[in-house]
């Protein structure tokens, strides 16, 4: 398993409680079963390594946050450090190139990308293997995680599948369309039609991301991409 944990947020929504090195994913606001406090990053990392002890894991984060990350989850943590913020596409691309160039991972292998601040338990992370296997065995370009909405929130992106999800874990549905943070009226309509919340978890082949990066930037290696990072456009994945 190859897993990228996105942990580069600055925590602007919770300012002044959060910000910079004190982004929300680093605040120890959760508790383990024994009552020990832990951060969202620590919980995500603990769940992932508990299920996939042999996984290759890279944390994608801002370079200012590397010390905090290593303090929370280990000095030997592999970190793809962004020199500046360029949104999720550049962060994911840099981490994928890190996998390819630093680990020499076969480009036909799948990589799963997940946020560090997902408030989720182990069943959420157990689907990562299903996603990875689907990409590698079925030739699917990309697999995403969708969740049945609790309400018609305008704070989330939506995935519209070609058919309704019946709640079965691990069922794969073809995607019809995406809608990013629609207004309340549109959200109500989407939920009524069977749309799912986009959880921001993706699986794809390393070769697919490298191809897209090459097409958009002309770059296909980690060192050059890092050198030109500051000049890249800010694009959401």
GROMACS .gro file of C-alpha atoms in nm:
model
  237
    1UNK     CA    1   0.000   0.000   0.000
    2UNK     CA    2   0.115   0.350  -0.089
    3UNK     CA    3  -0.058   0.624   0.110
    4UNK     CA    4  -0.029   1.003   0.105
    5UNK     CA    5  -0.168   1.191   0.406
    6UNK     CA    6  -0.254   1.551   0.319
    7UNK     CA    7  -0.162   1.764   0.619
    8UNK     CA    8  -0.080   2.107   0.482
    9UNK     CA    9  -0.377   2.313   0.603
   10UNK     CA   10  -0.311   2.635   0.791
   11UNK     CA   11  -0.628   2.629   1.003
   12UNK     CA   12  -0.768   2.965   0.896
   13UNK     CA   13  -1.127   2.873   0.985
   14UNK     CA   14  -1.041   2.829   1.352
   15UNK     CA   15  -0.810   3.131   1.385
   16UNK     CA   16  -0.683   3.251   1.632
   17UNK     CA   17  -0.696   2.906   1.796
   18UNK     CA   18  -0.518   2.769   1.491
   19UNK     CA   19  -0.277   2.893   1.228
   20UNK     CA   20   0.055   2.792   1.071
   21UNK     CA   21   0.217   2.526   1.287
   22UNK     CA   22  -0.099   2.512   1.501
   23UNK     CA   23  -0.330   2.397   1.224
   24UNK     CA   24  -0.637   2.204   1.336
   25UNK     CA   25  -0.490   1.864   1.245
   26UNK     CA   26  -0.216   1.916   1.509
   27UNK     CA   27  -0.435   2.022   1.801
   28UNK     CA   28  -0.481   1.739   2.052
   29UNK     CA   29  -0.858   1.773   2.074
   30UNK     CA   30  -0.939   1.401   2.053
   31UNK     CA   31  -0.899   1.122   2.307
   32UNK     CA   32  -0.783   0.765   2.270
   33UNK     CA   33  -0.962   0.482   2.449
   34UNK     CA   34  -0.727   0.520   2.747
   35UNK     CA   35  -0.806   0.891   2.772
   36UNK     CA   36  -0.475   1.007   2.626
   37UNK     CA   37  -0.520   1.318   2.410
   38UNK     CA   38  -0.424   1.300   2.045
   39UNK     CA   39  -0.447   1.514   1.733
   40UNK     CA   40  -0.637   1.439   1.412
   41UNK     CA   41  -0.306   1.364   1.240
   42UNK     CA   42  -0.205   1.124   1.514
   43UNK     CA   43  -0.540   0.943   1.499
   44UNK     CA   44  -0.529   0.915   1.119
   45UNK     CA   45  -0.171   0.786   1.130
   46UNK     CA   46  -0.249   0.541   1.412
   47UNK     CA   47  -0.550   0.399   1.229
   48UNK     CA   48  -0.364   0.368   0.899
   49UNK     CA   49  -0.054   0.202   1.043
   50UNK     CA   50  -0.271  -0.026   1.259
   51UNK     CA   51  -0.445  -0.160   0.949
   52UNK     CA   52  -0.153  -0.138   0.705
   53UNK     CA   53   0.167  -0.186   0.908
   54UNK     CA   54   0.378  -0.234   0.595
   55UNK     CA   55   0.239   0.063   0.402
   56UNK     CA   56   0.468   0.326   0.255
   57UNK     CA   57   0.337   0.654   0.393
   58UNK     CA   58   0.427   1.007   0.290
   59UNK     CA   59   0.285   1.312   0.468
   60UNK     CA   60   0.230   1.610   0.236
   61UNK     CA   61   0.265   1.931   0.436
   62UNK     CA   62   0.402   2.283   0.444
   63UNK     CA   63   0.774   2.296   0.514
   64UNK     CA   64   0.706   2.499   0.831
   65UNK     CA   65   0.511   2.205   0.975
   66UNK     CA   66   0.772   1.930   0.938
   67UNK     CA   67   0.901   1.964   1.296
   68UNK     CA   68   0.548   1.940   1.438
   69UNK     CA   69   0.469   1.635   1.224
   70UNK     CA   70   0.782   1.448   1.327
   71UNK     CA   71   0.721   1.539   1.690
   72UNK     CA   72   0.369   1.393   1.671
   73UNK     CA   73   0.414   1.078   1.461
   74UNK     CA   74   0.786   1.002   1.451
   75UNK     CA   75   1.127   1.135   1.358
   76UNK     CA   76   1.158   0.897   1.062
   77UNK     CA   77   0.833   1.013   0.899
   78UNK     CA   78   0.865   1.069   0.524
   79UNK     CA   79   0.745   1.421   0.447
   80UNK     CA   80   0.686   1.581   0.110
   81UNK     CA   81   0.742   1.941   0.218
   82UNK     CA   82   0.588   2.224   0.015
   83UNK     CA   83   0.804   2.539   0.013
   84UNK     CA   84   0.483   2.744  -0.020
   85UNK     CA   85   0.108   2.687  -0.048
   86UNK     CA   86  -0.018   2.595  -0.396
   87UNK     CA   87  -0.342   2.411  -0.307
   88UNK     CA   88  -0.413   2.038  -0.325
   89UNK     CA   89  -0.319   1.952  -0.684
   90UNK     CA   90   0.041   2.069  -0.648
   91UNK     CA   91   0.071   1.914  -0.301
   92UNK     CA   92  -0.053   1.576  -0.425
   93UNK     CA   93   0.162   1.590  -0.737
   94UNK     CA   94   0.475   1.668  -0.534
   95UNK     CA   95   0.403   1.376  -0.300
   96UNK     CA   96   0.344   1.136  -0.591
   97UNK     CA   97   0.674   1.241  -0.749
   98UNK     CA   98   0.836   1.187  -0.408
   99UNK     CA   99   0.704   0.830  -0.412
  100UNK     CA  100   0.828   0.774  -0.766
  101UNK     CA  101   1.175   0.926  -0.731
  102UNK     CA  102   1.265   0.866  -0.367
  103UNK     CA  103   1.106   0.524  -0.312
  104UNK     CA  104   1.143   0.407  -0.674
  105UNK     CA  105   0.789   0.273  -0.661
  106UNK     CA  106   0.664   0.101  -0.978
  107UNK     CA  107   0.455   0.355  -1.170
  108UNK     CA  108   0.180   0.096  -1.224
  109UNK     CA  109   0.119   0.079  -0.849
  110UNK     CA  110  -0.172   0.264  -0.695
  111UNK     CA  111  -0.148   0.540  -0.437
  112UNK     CA  112  -0.427   0.640  -0.196
  113UNK     CA  113  -0.455   1.004  -0.089
  114UNK     CA  114  -0.646   1.099   0.227
  115UNK     CA  115  -0.684   1.408   0.448
  116UNK     CA  116  -0.527   1.415   0.793
  117UNK     CA  117  -0.829   1.584   0.949
  118UNK     CA  118  -1.101   1.333   0.864
  119UNK     CA  119  -1.303   1.256   1.179
  120UNK     CA  120  -1.324   0.883   1.112
  121UNK     CA  121  -1.266   0.544   1.268
  122UNK     CA  122  -1.104   0.227   1.134
  123UNK     CA  123  -1.380   0.116   0.889
  124UNK     CA  124  -1.318   0.438   0.694
  125UNK     CA  125  -0.952   0.347   0.647
  126UNK     CA  126  -1.020  -0.020   0.576
  127UNK     CA  127  -1.167   0.076   0.239
  128UNK     CA  128  -0.827   0.203   0.120
  129UNK     CA  129  -0.721  -0.148   0.018
  130UNK     CA  130  -1.045  -0.195  -0.178
  131UNK     CA  131  -0.972   0.131  -0.361
  132UNK     CA  132  -0.612   0.038  -0.434
  133UNK     CA  133  -0.708  -0.308  -0.559
  134UNK     CA  134  -0.981  -0.163  -0.783
  135UNK     CA  135  -0.735   0.074  -0.949
  136UNK     CA  136  -0.474  -0.194  -1.007
  137UNK     CA  137  -0.694  -0.492  -1.094
  138UNK     CA  138  -0.984  -0.330  -1.281
  139UNK     CA  139  -0.791  -0.063  -1.466
  140UNK     CA  140  -1.006   0.214  -1.319
  141UNK     CA  141  -0.849   0.559  -1.366
  142UNK     CA  142  -0.952   0.684  -1.023
  143UNK     CA  143  -1.158   0.575  -0.724
  144UNK     CA  144  -1.310   0.816  -0.471
  145UNK     CA  145  -1.491   0.775  -0.141
  146UNK     CA  146  -1.846   0.907  -0.119
  147UNK     CA  147  -2.057   0.925   0.195
  148UNK     CA  148  -2.433   0.942   0.226
  149UNK     CA  149  -2.509   1.299   0.346
  150UNK     CA  150  -2.651   1.366   0.691
  151UNK     CA  151  -2.797   1.692   0.562
  152UNK     CA  152  -2.797   1.923   0.260
  153UNK     CA  153  -2.481   2.113   0.353
  154UNK     CA  154  -2.331   2.370   0.120
  155UNK     CA  155  -1.991   2.324   0.290
  156UNK     CA  156  -1.903   2.005   0.101
  157UNK     CA  157  -1.843   1.891  -0.253
  158UNK     CA  158  -2.080   1.632  -0.398
  159UNK     CA  159  -2.037   1.324  -0.615
  160UNK     CA  160  -2.333   1.228  -0.832
  161UNK     CA  161  -2.316   0.854  -0.912
  162UNK     CA  162  -2.487   0.701  -1.213
  163UNK     CA  163  -2.701   0.492  -0.976
  164UNK     CA  164  -2.802   0.527  -0.612
  165UNK     CA  165  -2.581   0.386  -0.339
  166UNK     CA  166  -2.758   0.138  -0.113
  167UNK     CA  167  -2.515   0.177   0.176
  168UNK     CA  168  -2.300  -0.129   0.110
  169UNK     CA  169  -1.935  -0.072   0.200
  170UNK     CA  170  -1.704  -0.133  -0.091
  171UNK     CA  171  -1.959  -0.103  -0.370
  172UNK     CA  172  -1.819   0.073  -0.673
  173UNK     CA  173  -2.041   0.309  -0.870
  174UNK     CA  174  -1.954   0.504  -1.182
  175UNK     CA  175  -1.942   0.881  -1.137
  176UNK     CA  176  -2.182   1.090  -1.340
  177UNK     CA  177  -2.070   1.436  -1.224
  178UNK     CA  178  -1.919   1.649  -0.947
  179UNK     CA  179  -2.055   1.964  -0.784
  180UNK     CA  180  -1.822   2.165  -0.561
  181UNK     CA  181  -1.984   2.335  -0.257
  182UNK     CA  182  -2.320   2.426  -0.414
  183UNK     CA  183  -2.569   2.667  -0.261
  184UNK     CA  184  -2.830   2.532  -0.018
  185UNK     CA  185  -3.107   2.495  -0.277
  186UNK     CA  186  -2.880   2.297  -0.509
  187UNK     CA  187  -2.755   2.089  -0.216
  188UNK     CA  188  -3.113   1.990  -0.129
  189UNK     CA  189  -3.175   1.885  -0.489
  190UNK     CA  190  -2.852   1.685  -0.505
  191UNK     CA  191  -2.923   1.499  -0.181
  192UNK     CA  192  -3.274   1.419  -0.302
  193UNK     CA  193  -3.129   1.277  -0.624
  194UNK     CA  194  -2.884   1.051  -0.438
  195UNK     CA  195  -2.562   1.253  -0.445
  196UNK     CA  196  -2.287   1.169  -0.196
  197UNK     CA  197  -2.050   1.388   0.000
  198UNK     CA  198  -1.702   1.386  -0.152
  199UNK     CA  199  -1.473   1.272   0.132
  200UNK     CA  200  -1.156   1.392  -0.041
  201UNK     CA  201  -1.004   1.042  -0.059
  202UNK     CA  202  -0.862   0.935  -0.394
  203UNK     CA  203  -0.684   0.633  -0.541
  204UNK     CA  204  -0.507   0.630  -0.877
  205UNK     CA  205  -0.200   0.491  -1.049
  206UNK     CA  206   0.123   0.681  -0.999
  207UNK     CA  207   0.167   0.681  -1.377
  208UNK     CA  208  -0.166   0.861  -1.425
  209UNK     CA  209  -0.069   1.150  -1.198
  210UNK     CA  210   0.276   1.176  -1.353
  211UNK     CA  211   0.118   1.193  -1.699
  212UNK     CA  212  -0.114   1.477  -1.593
  213UNK     CA  213   0.172   1.665  -1.424
  214UNK     CA  214   0.383   1.630  -1.739
  215UNK     CA  215   0.099   1.758  -1.957
  216UNK     CA  216   0.032   2.061  -1.734
  217UNK     CA  217   0.386   2.157  -1.634
  218UNK     CA  218   0.630   1.976  -1.860
  219UNK     CA  219   0.793   1.825  -1.550
  220UNK     CA  220   0.817   1.456  -1.460
  221UNK     CA  221   1.056   1.441  -1.165
  222UNK     CA  222   1.052   1.547  -0.800
  223UNK     CA  223   1.357   1.775  -0.796
  224UNK     CA  224   1.249   1.991  -1.089
  225UNK     CA  225   0.890   2.010  -0.962
  226UNK     CA  226   1.013   2.123  -0.620
  227UNK     CA  227   1.243   2.384  -0.777
  228UNK     CA  228   0.955   2.534  -0.976
  229UNK     CA  229   0.693   2.494  -0.704
  230UNK     CA  230   0.660   2.864  -0.623
  231UNK     CA  231   0.574   2.945  -0.987
  232UNK     CA  232   0.302   2.680  -1.016
  233UNK     CA  233  -0.065   2.789  -1.029
  234UNK     CA  234  -0.284   2.725  -0.724
  235UNK     CA  235  -0.522   2.449  -0.831
  236UNK     CA  236  -0.762   2.237  -0.629
  237UNK     CA  237  -0.738   1.868  -0.717
   0.00000   0.00000   0.00000
